[in-house]
mmCIF file of C-alpha atoms in Angstrom:
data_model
loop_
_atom_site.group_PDB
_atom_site.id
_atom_site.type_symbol
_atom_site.label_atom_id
_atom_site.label_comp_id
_atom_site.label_asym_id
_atom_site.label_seq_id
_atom_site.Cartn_x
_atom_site.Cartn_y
_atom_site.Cartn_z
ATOM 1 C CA UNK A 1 13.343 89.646 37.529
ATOM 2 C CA UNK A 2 15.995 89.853 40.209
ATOM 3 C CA UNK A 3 17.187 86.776 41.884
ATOM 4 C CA UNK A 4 16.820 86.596 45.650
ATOM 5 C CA UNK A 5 20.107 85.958 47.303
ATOM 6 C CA UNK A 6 21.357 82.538 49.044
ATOM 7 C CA UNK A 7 20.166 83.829 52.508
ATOM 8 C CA UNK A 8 16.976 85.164 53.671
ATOM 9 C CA UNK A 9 16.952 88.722 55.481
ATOM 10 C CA UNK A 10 17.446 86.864 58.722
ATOM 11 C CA UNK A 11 21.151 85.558 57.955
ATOM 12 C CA UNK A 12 19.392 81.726 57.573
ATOM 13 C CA UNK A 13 20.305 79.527 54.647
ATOM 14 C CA UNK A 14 17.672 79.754 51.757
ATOM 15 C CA UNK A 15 13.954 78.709 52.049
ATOM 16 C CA UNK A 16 14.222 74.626 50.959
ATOM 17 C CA UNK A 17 10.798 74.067 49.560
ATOM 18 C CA UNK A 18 9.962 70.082 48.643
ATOM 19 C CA UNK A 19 7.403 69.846 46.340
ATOM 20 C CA UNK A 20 5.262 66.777 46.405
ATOM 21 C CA UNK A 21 3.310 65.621 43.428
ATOM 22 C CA UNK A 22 1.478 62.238 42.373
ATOM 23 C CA UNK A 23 2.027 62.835 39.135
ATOM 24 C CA UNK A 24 -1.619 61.566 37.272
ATOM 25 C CA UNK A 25 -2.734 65.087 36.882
ATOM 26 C CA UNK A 26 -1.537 67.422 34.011
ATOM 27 C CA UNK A 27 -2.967 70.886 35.259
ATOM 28 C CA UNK A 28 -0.830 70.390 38.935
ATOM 29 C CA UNK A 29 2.116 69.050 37.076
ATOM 30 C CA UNK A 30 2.194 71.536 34.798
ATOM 31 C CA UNK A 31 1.551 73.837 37.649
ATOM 32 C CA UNK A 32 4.302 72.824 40.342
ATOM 33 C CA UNK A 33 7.358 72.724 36.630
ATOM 34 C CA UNK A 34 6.049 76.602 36.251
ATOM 35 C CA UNK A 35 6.164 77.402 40.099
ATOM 36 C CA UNK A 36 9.297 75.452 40.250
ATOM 37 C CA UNK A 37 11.081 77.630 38.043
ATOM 38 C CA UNK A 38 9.910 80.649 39.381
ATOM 39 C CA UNK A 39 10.847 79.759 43.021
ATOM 40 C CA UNK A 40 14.232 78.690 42.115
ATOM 41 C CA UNK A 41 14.648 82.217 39.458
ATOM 42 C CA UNK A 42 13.800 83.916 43.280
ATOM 43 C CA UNK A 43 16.912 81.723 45.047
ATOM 44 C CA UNK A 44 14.538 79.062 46.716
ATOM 45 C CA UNK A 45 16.174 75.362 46.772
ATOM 46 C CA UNK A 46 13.134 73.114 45.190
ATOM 47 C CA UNK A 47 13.339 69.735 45.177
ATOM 48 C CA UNK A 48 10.053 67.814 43.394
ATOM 49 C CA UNK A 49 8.910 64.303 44.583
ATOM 50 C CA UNK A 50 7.037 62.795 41.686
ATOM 51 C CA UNK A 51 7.324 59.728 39.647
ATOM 52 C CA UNK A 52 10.230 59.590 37.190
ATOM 53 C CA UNK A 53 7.299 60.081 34.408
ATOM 54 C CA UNK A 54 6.229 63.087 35.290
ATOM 55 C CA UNK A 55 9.748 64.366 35.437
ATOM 56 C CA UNK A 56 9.877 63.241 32.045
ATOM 57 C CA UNK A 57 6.874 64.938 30.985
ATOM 58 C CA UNK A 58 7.745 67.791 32.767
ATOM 59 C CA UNK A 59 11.446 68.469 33.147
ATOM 60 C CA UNK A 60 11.726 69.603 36.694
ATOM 61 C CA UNK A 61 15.658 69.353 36.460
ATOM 62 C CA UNK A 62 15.237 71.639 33.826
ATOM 63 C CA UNK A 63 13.785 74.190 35.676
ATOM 64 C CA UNK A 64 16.676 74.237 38.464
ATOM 65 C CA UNK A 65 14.517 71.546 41.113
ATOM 66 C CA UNK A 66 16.366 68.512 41.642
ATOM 67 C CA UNK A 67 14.010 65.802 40.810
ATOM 68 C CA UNK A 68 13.276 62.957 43.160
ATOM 69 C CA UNK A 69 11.175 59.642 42.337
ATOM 70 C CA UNK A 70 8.400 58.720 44.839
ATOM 71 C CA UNK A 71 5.975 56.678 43.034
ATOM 72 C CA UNK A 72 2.805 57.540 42.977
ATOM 73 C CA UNK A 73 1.574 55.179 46.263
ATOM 74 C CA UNK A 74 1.003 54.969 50.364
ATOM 75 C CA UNK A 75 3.239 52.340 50.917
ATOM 76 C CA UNK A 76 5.810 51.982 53.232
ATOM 77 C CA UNK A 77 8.542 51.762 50.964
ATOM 78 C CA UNK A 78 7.069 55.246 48.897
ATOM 79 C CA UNK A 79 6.173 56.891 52.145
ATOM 80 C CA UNK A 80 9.936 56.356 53.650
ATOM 81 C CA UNK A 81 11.659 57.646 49.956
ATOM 82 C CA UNK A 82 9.331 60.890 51.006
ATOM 83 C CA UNK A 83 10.366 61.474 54.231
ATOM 84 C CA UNK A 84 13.798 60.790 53.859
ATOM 85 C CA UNK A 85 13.278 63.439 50.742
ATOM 86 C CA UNK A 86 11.659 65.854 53.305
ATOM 87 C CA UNK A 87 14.520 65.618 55.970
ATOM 88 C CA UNK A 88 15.765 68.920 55.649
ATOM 89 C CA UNK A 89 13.053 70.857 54.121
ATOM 90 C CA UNK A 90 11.723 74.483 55.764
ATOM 91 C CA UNK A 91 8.456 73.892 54.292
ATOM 92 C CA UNK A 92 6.582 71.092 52.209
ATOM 93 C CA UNK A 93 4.466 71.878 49.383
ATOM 94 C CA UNK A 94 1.560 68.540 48.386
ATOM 95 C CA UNK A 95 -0.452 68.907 45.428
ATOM 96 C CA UNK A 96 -3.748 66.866 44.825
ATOM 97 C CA UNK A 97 -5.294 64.483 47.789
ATOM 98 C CA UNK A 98 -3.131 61.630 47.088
ATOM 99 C CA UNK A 99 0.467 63.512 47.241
ATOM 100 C CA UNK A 100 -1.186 65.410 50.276
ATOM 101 C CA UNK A 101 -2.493 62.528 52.213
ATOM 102 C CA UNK A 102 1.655 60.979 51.958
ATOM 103 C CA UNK A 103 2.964 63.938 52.910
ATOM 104 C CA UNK A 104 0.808 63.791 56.046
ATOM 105 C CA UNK A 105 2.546 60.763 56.765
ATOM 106 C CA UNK A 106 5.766 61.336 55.539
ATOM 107 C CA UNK A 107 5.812 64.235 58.051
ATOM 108 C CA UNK A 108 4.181 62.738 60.846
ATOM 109 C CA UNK A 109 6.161 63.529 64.250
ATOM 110 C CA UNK A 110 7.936 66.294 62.609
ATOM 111 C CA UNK A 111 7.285 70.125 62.936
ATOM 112 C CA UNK A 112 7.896 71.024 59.146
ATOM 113 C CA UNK A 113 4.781 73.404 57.687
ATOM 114 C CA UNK A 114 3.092 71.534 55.139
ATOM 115 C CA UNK A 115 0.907 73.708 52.487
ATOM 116 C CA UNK A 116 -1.617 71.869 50.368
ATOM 117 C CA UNK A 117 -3.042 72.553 46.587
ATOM 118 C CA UNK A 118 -6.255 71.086 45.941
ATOM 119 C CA UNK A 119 -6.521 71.610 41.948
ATOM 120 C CA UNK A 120 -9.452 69.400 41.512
ATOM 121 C CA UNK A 121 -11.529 67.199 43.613
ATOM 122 C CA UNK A 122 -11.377 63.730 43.657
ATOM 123 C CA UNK A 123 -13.860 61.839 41.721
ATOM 124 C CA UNK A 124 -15.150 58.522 43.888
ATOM 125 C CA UNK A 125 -18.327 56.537 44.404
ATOM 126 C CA UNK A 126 -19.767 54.442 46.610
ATOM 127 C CA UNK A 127 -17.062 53.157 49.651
ATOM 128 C CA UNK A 128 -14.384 54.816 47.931
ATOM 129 C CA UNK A 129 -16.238 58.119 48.287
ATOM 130 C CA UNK A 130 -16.093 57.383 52.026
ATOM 131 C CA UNK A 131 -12.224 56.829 51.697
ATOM 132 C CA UNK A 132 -12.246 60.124 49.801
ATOM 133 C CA UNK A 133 -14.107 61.692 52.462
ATOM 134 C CA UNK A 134 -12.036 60.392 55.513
ATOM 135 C CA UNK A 135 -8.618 61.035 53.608
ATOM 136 C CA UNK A 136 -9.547 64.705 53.126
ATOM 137 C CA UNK A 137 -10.021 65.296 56.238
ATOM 138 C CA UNK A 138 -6.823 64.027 57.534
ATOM 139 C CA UNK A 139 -4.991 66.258 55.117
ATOM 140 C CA UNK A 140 -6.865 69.374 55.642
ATOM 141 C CA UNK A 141 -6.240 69.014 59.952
ATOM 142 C CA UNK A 142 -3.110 68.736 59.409
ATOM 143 C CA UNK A 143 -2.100 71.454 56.562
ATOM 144 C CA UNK A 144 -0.897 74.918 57.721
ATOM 145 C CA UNK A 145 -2.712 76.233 54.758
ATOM 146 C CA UNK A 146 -5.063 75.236 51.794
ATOM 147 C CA UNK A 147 -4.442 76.481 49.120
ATOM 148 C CA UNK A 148 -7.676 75.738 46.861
ATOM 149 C CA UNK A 149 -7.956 76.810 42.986
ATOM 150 C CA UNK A 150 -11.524 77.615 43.091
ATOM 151 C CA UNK A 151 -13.533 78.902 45.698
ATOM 152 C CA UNK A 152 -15.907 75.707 45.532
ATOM 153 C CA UNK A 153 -12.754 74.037 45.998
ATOM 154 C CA UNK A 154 -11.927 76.604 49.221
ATOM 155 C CA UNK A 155 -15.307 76.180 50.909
ATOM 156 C CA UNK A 156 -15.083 72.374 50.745
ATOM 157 C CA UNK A 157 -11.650 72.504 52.566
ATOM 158 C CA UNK A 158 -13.151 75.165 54.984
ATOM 159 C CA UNK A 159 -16.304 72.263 55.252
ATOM 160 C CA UNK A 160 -14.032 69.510 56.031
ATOM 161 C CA UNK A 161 -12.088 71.597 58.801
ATOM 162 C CA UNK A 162 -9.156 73.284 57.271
ATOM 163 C CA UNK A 163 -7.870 76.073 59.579
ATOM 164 C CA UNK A 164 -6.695 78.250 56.996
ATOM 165 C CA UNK A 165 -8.187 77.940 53.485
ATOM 166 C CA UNK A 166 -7.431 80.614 50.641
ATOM 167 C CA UNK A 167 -7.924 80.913 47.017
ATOM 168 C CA UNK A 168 -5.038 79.955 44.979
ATOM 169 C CA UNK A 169 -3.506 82.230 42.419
ATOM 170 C CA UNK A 170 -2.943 79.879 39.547
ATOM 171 C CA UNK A 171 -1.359 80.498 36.462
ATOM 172 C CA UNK A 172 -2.376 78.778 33.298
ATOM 173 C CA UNK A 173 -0.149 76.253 31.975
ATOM 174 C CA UNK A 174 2.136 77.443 28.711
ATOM 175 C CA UNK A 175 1.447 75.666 25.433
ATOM 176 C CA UNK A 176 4.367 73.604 24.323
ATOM 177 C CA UNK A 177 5.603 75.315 20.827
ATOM 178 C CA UNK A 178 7.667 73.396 18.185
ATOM 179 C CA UNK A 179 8.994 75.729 14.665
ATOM 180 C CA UNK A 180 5.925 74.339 13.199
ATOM 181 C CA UNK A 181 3.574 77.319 15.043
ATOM 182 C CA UNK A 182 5.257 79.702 13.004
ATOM 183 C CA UNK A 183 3.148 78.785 10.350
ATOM 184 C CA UNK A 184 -0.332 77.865 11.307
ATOM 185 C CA UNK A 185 -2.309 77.673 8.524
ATOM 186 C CA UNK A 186 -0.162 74.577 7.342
ATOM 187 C CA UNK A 187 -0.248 72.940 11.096
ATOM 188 C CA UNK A 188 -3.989 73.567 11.540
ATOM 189 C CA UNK A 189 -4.292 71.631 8.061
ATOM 190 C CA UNK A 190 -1.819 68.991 8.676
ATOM 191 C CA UNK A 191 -3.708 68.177 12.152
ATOM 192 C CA UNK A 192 -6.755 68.460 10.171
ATOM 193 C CA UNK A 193 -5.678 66.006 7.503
ATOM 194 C CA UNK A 194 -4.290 63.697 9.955
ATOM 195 C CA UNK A 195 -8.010 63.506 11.974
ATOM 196 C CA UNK A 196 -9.652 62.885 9.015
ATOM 197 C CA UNK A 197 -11.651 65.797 9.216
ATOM 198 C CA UNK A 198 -10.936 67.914 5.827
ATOM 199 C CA UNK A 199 -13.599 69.747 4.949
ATOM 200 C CA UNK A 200 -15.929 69.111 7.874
ATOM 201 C CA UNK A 201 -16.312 70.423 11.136
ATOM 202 C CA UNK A 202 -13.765 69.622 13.720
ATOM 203 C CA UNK A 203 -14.747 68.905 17.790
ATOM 204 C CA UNK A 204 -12.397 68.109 19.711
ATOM 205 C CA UNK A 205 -12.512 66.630 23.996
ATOM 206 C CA UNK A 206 -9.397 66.218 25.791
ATOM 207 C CA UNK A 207 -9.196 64.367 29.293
ATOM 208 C CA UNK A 208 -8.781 60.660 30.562
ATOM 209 C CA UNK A 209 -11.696 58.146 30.022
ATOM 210 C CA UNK A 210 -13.554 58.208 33.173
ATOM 211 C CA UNK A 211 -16.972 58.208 34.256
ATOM 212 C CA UNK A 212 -17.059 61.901 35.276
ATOM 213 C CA UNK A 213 -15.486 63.432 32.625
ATOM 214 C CA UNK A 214 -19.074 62.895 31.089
ATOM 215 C CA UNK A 215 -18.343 60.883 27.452
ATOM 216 C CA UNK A 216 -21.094 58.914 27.746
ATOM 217 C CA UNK A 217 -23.811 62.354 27.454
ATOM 218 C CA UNK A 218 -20.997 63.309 24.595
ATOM 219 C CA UNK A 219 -21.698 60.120 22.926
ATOM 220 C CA UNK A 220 -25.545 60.877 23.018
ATOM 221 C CA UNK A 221 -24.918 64.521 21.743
ATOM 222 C CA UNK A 222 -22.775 62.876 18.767
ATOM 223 C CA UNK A 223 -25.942 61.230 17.793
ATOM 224 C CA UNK A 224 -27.708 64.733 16.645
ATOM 225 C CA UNK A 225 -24.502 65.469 15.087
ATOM 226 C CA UNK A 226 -24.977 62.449 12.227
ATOM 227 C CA UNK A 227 -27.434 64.106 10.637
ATOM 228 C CA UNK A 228 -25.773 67.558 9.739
ATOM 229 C CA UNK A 229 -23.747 68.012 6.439
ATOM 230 C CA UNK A 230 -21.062 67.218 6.874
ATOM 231 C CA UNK A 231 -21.143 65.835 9.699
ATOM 232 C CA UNK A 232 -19.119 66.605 12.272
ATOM 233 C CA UNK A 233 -16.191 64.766 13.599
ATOM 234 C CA UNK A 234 -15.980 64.461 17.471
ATOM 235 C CA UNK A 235 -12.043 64.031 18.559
ATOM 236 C CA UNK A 236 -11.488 62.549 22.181
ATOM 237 C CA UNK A 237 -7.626 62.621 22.866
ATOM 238 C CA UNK A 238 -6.854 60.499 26.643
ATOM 239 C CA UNK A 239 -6.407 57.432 27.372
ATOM 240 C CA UNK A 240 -8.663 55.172 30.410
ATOM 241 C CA UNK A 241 -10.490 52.745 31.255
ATOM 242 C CA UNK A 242 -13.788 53.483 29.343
ATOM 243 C CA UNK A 243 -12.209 52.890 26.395
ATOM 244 C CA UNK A 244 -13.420 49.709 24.961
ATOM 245 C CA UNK A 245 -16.902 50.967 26.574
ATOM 246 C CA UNK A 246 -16.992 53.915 24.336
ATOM 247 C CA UNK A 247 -15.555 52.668 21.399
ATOM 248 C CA UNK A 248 -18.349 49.442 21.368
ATOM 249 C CA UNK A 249 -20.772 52.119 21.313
ATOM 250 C CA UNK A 250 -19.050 54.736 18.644
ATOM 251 C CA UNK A 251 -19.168 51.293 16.499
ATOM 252 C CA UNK A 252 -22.527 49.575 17.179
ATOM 253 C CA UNK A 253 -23.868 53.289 16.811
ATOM 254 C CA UNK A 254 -22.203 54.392 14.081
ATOM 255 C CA UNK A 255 -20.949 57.881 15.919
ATOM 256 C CA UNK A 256 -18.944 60.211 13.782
ATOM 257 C CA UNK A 257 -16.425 59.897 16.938
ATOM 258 C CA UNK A 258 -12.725 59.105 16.856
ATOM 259 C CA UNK A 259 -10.738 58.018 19.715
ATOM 260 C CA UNK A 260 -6.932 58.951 19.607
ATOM 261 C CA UNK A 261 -5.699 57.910 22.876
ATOM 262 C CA UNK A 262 -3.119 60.424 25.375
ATOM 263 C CA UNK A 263 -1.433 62.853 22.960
ATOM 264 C CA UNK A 264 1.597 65.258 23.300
ATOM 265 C CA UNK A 265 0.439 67.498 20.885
ATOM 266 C CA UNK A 266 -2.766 68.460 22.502
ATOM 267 C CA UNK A 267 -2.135 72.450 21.525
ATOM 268 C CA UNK A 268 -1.808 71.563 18.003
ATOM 269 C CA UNK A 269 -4.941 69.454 17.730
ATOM 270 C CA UNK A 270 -7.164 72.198 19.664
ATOM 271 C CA UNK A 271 -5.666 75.222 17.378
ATOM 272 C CA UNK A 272 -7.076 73.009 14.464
ATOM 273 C CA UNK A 273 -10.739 72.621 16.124
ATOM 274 C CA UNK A 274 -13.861 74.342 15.261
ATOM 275 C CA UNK A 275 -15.019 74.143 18.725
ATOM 276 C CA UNK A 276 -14.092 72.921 22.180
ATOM 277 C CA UNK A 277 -15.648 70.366 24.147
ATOM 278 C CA UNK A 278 -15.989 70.330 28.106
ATOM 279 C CA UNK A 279 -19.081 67.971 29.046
ATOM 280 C CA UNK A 280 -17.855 66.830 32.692
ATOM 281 C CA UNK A 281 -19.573 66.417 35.778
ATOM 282 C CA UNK A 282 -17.081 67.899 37.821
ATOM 283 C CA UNK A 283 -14.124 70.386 36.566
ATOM 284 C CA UNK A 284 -12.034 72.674 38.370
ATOM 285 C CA UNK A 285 -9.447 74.768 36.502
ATOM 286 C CA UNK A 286 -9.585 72.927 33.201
ATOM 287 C CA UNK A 287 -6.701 72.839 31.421
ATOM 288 C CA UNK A 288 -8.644 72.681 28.464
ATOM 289 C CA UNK A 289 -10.779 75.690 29.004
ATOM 290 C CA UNK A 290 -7.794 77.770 29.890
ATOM 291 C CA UNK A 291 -5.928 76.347 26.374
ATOM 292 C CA UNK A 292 -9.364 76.618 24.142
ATOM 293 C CA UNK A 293 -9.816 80.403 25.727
ATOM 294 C CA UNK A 294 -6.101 81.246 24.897
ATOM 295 C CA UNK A 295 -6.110 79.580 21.422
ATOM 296 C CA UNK A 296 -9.400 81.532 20.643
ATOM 297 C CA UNK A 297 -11.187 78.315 20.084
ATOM 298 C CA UNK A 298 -15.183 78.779 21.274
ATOM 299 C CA UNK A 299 -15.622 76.610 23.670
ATOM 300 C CA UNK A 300 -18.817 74.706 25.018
ATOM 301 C CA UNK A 301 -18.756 73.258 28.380
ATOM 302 C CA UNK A 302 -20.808 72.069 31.389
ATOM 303 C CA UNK A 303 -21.946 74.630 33.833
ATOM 304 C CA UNK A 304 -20.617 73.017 37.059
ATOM 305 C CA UNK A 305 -17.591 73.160 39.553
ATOM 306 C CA UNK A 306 -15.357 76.099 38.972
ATOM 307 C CA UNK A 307 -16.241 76.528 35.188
ATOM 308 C CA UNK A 308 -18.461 79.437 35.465
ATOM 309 C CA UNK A 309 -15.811 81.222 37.214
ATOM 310 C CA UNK A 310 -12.876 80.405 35.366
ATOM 311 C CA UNK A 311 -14.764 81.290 31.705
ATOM 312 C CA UNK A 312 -17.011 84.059 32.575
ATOM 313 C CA UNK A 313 -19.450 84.715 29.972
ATOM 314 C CA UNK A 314 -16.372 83.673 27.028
ATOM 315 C CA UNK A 315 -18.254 80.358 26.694
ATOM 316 C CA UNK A 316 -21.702 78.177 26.216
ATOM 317 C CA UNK A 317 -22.262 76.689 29.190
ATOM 318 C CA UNK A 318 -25.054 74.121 29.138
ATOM 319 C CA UNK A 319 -26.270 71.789 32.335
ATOM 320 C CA UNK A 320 -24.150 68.396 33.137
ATOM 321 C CA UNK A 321 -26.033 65.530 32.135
ATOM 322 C CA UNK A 322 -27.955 67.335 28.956
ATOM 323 C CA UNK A 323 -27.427 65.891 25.944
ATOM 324 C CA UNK A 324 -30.175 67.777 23.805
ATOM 325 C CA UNK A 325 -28.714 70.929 25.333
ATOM 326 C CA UNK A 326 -24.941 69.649 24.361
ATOM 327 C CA UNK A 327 -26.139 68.886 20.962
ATOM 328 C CA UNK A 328 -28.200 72.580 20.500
ATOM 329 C CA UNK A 329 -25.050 74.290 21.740
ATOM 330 C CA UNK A 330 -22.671 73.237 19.223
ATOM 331 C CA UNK A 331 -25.324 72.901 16.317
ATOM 332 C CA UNK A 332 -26.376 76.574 17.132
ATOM 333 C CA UNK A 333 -22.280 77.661 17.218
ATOM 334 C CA UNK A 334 -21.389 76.061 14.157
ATOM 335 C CA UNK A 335 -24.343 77.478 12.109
ATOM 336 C CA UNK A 336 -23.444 81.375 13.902
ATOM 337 C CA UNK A 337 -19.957 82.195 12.344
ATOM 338 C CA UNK A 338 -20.459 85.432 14.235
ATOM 339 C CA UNK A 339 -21.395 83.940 18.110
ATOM 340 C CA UNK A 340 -17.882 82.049 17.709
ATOM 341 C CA UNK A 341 -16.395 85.394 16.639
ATOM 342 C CA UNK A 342 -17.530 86.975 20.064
ATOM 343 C CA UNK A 343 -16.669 83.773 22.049
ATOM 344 C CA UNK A 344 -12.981 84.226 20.574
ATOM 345 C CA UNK A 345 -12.746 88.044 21.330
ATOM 346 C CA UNK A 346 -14.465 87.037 24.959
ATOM 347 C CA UNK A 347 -12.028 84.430 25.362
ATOM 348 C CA UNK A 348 -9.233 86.417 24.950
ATOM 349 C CA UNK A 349 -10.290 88.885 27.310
ATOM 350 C CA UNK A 350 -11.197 86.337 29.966
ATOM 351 C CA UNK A 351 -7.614 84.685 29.955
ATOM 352 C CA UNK A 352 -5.946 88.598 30.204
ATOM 353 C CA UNK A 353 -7.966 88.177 34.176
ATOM 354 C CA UNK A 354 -6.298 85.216 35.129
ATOM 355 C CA UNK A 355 -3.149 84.858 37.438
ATOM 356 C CA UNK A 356 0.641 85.421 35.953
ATOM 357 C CA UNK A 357 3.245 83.081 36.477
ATOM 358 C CA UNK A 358 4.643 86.275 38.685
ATOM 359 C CA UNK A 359 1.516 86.509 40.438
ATOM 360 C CA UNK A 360 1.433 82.806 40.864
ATOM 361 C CA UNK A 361 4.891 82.520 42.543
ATOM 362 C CA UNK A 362 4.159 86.167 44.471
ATOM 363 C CA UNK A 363 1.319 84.409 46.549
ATOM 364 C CA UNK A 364 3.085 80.889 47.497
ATOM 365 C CA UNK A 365 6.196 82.888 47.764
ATOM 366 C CA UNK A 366 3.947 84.925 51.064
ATOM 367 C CA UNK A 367 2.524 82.024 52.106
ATOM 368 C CA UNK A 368 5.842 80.748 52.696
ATOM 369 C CA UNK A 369 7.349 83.202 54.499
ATOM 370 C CA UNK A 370 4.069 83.678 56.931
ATOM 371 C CA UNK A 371 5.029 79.914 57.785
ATOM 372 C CA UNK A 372 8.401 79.681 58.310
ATOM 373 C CA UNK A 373 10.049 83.375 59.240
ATOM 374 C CA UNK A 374 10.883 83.611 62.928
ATOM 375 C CA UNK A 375 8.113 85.677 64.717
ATOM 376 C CA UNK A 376 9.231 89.098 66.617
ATOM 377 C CA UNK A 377 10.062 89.087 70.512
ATOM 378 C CA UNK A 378 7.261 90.095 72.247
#
């Protein structure tokens, strides 16, 4: 890969790009670290607005973007550390509603093309739904482009007025490695060990706890599960505020269910699983379908939101809500070493279709220029 030089083909400085991030979801932070580095490889100046956690997480300095802290909030005081951040910028770059809906404002009165990423929708009920509703719409009227990761995702910013809405080439985040993955067998059976689940299936859920990730229908499923031997043990790693909800009920119920809280060693714990777990009401680009698919770990998952078209047919999909069907799906997968042999070959083929990091940057990199090269004389 050949840098770009410091100027653009019309003698101008190079492209600034700010990058503006909340910094509560993993897929778009993960996303805007890879694209970071791959605009900056390609000579663009990147500067990411997140909270100084996520640059932790993430290491933005380390892939050549200077890092700025904007917390994660509308007010004034956030809102000004944004635009002041924004000042100079060709071109702004929001990710998620919340980081969107501050740029807005940030950039309000200013001329300064502002692309969106919507990598999920935003889960709300009742009022807040409203909110949802109204703040959408305020980003998408006043974004030169949506960029949306699945095409349910693309027709709901077309829906809510976006004048240009395309699908986003995404690429899927890269599993952290440590010298321990050059010898799998003995991580798979430390991780293993550690879950208490020697000699005994392994199922293992990754996401926070909240209401539409769908733990409460898990919960149910677990229920079938005590009666199999061994048993199975059902591994949720995330943190939320469900917890003490779901951990009255793994207790009063006796669920073979352990809850481990947010881990940084999510790619070691799914390597060790038997199968994957996806039971949400809502997912877009899952993360942890993309890792389960890439780690060949079969993965079962609801059939909703932009599942079906991330997995093709290198899953078990079963309906949201289901818990009988939830329950079959992994019984029926556990029992079949040879259906979980296809689902890993599948898998691996599905993940060779998705978007490279070059492809990823190749798209925003267009998008980019479209927006802020000087148009020909007429």
């Amino acid at each position: 890969m050949t840098p770009v030089s410091s100027h653009s083909p019309h003698g101008q400085p190079s492209l600034r790009t700010v990058q503006v991030l909340g910094g509560g979801n993993a897929g778009s932070s993960a996303h805007v670290r890879s694209l970071s580095s791959g605009l900056v490889a390609r000579g663009v100046r990147v500067t990411v607005c997140a909270p100084l956690e996520a640059d932790h997480l993430y290491d933005f300095k380390g892939a050549g973007a200077e890092h700025v802290h904007v917390p994660r909030s509308s007010d004034p005081a956030s809102v000004a550390a944004l635009r002041a951040a924004c000042a100079d910028a060709d071109l702004v770059h929001a990710h998620g509603l919340h980081a969107s809906f501050r740029s807005v404002l940030a950039l309000s009165g200013r001329r300064t093309p502002l692309v969106v990423t919507w990598h999920d929708r935003a889960h709300a009920e009742g009022a807040r739904a409203h909110l949802v509703r109204l703040l959408e719409r305020r980003v998408v009227r006043n974004a030169s482009v949506v960029l949306g990761t699945t095409s349910a995702l693309v027709d709901r910013a077309r829906r809510t007025g976006a004048r240009d809405a395309r699908l986003a080439a995404v690429a899927p985040p890269r599993p952290r490695r440590t010298p321990e993955h050059d010898d799998p067998d003995r991580l798979t059976g430390k991780a293993r060990a550690e879950l208490g689940a020697t000699g005994r299936p392994l199922l293992i859920a990754v996401g926070a706890l909240e209401r539409h990730r769908g733990y409460d229908v898990l919960l149910d499923a677990a229920r079938a599960w005590r009666a199999l031997d061994p048993a199975p043990l059902v591994v949720i790693a995330g943190e939320g505020p469900l917890r003490a909800e779901l951990q009255r009920r793994i207790e009063d119920e006796a669920l073979p269910v352990r809850l481990i809280g947010r881990r940084d060693d999510v790619t070691d714990l799914l390597a060790a699983a038997d199968v994957a777990l996806l039971p949400s009401r809502w997912e877009a680009r899952s993360v942890l379908a993309q890792e389960a698919l890439h780690a060949r770990v079969p993965l079962v998952a609801t059939e909703t939101g932009g599942v079906p078209e991330l997995v093709g047919d290198a899953a078990e999909l079963v309906p949201y809500g289901d818990s009988g069907a939830l329950a079959d799906a992994v019984v029926r997968l556990l029992g079949d070493p040879a259906r979980r042999d296809l689902l890993r070959e599948r898998g691996v083929r599905q993940a060779a279709t998705w978007p490279t990091e070059d492809e990823t940057v190749a798209q925003v990199l267009s998008v980019y220029d479209e927006l802020t090269q000087p148009r020909p004389m007429i």
